[in-house]
C-alpha positions as a LaTeX table, in Angstrom:
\begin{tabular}{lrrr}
\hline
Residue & $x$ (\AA) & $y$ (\AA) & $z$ (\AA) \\
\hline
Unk1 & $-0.15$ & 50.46 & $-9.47$ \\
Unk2 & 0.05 & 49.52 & $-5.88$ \\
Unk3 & $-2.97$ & 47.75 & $-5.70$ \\
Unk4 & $-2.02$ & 45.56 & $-8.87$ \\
Unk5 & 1.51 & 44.72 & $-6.82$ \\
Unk6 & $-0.97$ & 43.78 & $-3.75$ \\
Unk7 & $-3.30$ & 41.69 & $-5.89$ \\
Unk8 & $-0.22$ & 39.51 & $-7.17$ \\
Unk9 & 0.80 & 39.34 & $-3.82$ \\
Unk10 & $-2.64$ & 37.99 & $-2.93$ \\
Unk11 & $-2.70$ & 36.04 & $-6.12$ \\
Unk12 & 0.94 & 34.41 & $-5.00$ \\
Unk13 & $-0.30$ & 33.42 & $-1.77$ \\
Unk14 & $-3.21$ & 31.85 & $-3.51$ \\
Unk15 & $-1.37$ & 29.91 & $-5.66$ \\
Unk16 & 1.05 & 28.48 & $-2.69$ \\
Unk17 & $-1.92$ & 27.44 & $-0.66$ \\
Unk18 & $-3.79$ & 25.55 & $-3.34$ \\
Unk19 & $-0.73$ & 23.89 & $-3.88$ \\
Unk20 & 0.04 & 22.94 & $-0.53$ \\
Unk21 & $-3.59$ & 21.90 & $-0.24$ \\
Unk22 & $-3.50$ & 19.80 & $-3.72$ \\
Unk23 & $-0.12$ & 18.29 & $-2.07$ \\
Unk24 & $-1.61$ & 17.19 & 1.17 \\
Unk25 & $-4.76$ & 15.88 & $-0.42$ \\
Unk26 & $-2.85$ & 13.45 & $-2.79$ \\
Unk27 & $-0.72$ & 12.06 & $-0.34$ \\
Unk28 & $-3.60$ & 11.38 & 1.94 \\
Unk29 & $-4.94$ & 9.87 & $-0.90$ \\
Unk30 & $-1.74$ & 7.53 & $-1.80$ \\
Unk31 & $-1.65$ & 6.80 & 2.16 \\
Unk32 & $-5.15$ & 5.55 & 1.93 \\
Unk33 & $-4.78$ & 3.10 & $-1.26$ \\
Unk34 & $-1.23$ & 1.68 & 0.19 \\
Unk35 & $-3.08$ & 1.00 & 3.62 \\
Unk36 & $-6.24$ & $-0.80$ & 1.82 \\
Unk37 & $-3.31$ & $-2.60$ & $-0.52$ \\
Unk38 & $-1.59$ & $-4.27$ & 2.32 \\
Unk39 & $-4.86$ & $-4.96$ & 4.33 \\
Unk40 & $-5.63$ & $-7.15$ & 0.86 \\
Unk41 & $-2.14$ & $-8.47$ & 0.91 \\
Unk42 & $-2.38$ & $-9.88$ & 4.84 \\
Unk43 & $-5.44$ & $-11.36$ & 3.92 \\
Unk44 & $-4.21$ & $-12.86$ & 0.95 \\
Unk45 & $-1.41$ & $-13.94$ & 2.68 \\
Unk46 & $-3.28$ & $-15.28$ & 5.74 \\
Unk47 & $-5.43$ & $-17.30$ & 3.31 \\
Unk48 & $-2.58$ & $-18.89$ & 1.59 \\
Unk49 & $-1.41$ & $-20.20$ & 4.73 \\
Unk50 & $-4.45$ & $-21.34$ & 5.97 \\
Unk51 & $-5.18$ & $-23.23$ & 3.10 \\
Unk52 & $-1.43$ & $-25.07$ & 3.36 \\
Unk53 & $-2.37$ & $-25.81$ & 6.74 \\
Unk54 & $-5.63$ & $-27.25$ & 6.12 \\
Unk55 & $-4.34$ & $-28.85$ & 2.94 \\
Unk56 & $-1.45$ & $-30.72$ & 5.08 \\
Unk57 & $-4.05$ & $-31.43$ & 7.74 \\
Unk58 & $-6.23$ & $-33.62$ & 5.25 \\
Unk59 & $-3.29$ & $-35.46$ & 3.81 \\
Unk60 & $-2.69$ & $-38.43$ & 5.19 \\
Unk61 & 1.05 & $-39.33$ & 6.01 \\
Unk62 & 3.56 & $-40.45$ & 3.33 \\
Unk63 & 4.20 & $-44.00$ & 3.87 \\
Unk64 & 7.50 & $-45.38$ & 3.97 \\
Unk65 & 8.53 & $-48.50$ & 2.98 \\
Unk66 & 11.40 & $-50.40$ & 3.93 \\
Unk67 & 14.64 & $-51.58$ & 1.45 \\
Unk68 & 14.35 & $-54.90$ & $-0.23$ \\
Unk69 & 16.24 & $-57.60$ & 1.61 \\
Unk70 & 19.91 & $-57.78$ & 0.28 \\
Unk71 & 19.91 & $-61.00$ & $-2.07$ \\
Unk72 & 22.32 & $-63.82$ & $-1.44$ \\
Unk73 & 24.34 & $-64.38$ & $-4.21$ \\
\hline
\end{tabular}
């Protein structure tokens, strides 16, 4: 009977250690897609404003006209 009380022990300790394993490996894994997801943001991002730049670059500038004259009445 003792060795079936060490084998759950064993068993037990098994258990924890796949699970702390399992744990560690998803987070990693989570860690990894949120990095890659904000690299694709900033670049995003980065393109957007590069592309408002270049698009207020190649405008030309708004011209502005003056007010009518006032009429003399």
């Amino acid at each position: 009977m003792e060795r079936l009380d060490h084998l759950e022990h064993l068993d037990e300790h098994l258990v924890e250690e796949l699970a702390r394993v399992a744990r560690e490996t998803v987070r990693d894994e989570l860690r990894e897609q949120t990095r890659r997801r904000r690299r694709t943001a900033v670049l995003y991002a980065t393109s957007g404003a590069a592309a408002l730049y270049a698009g207020a670059a190649a405008t030309p500038p708004a011209r502005t006209t003056s007010p009518p004259p006032p009429s003399s009445r």
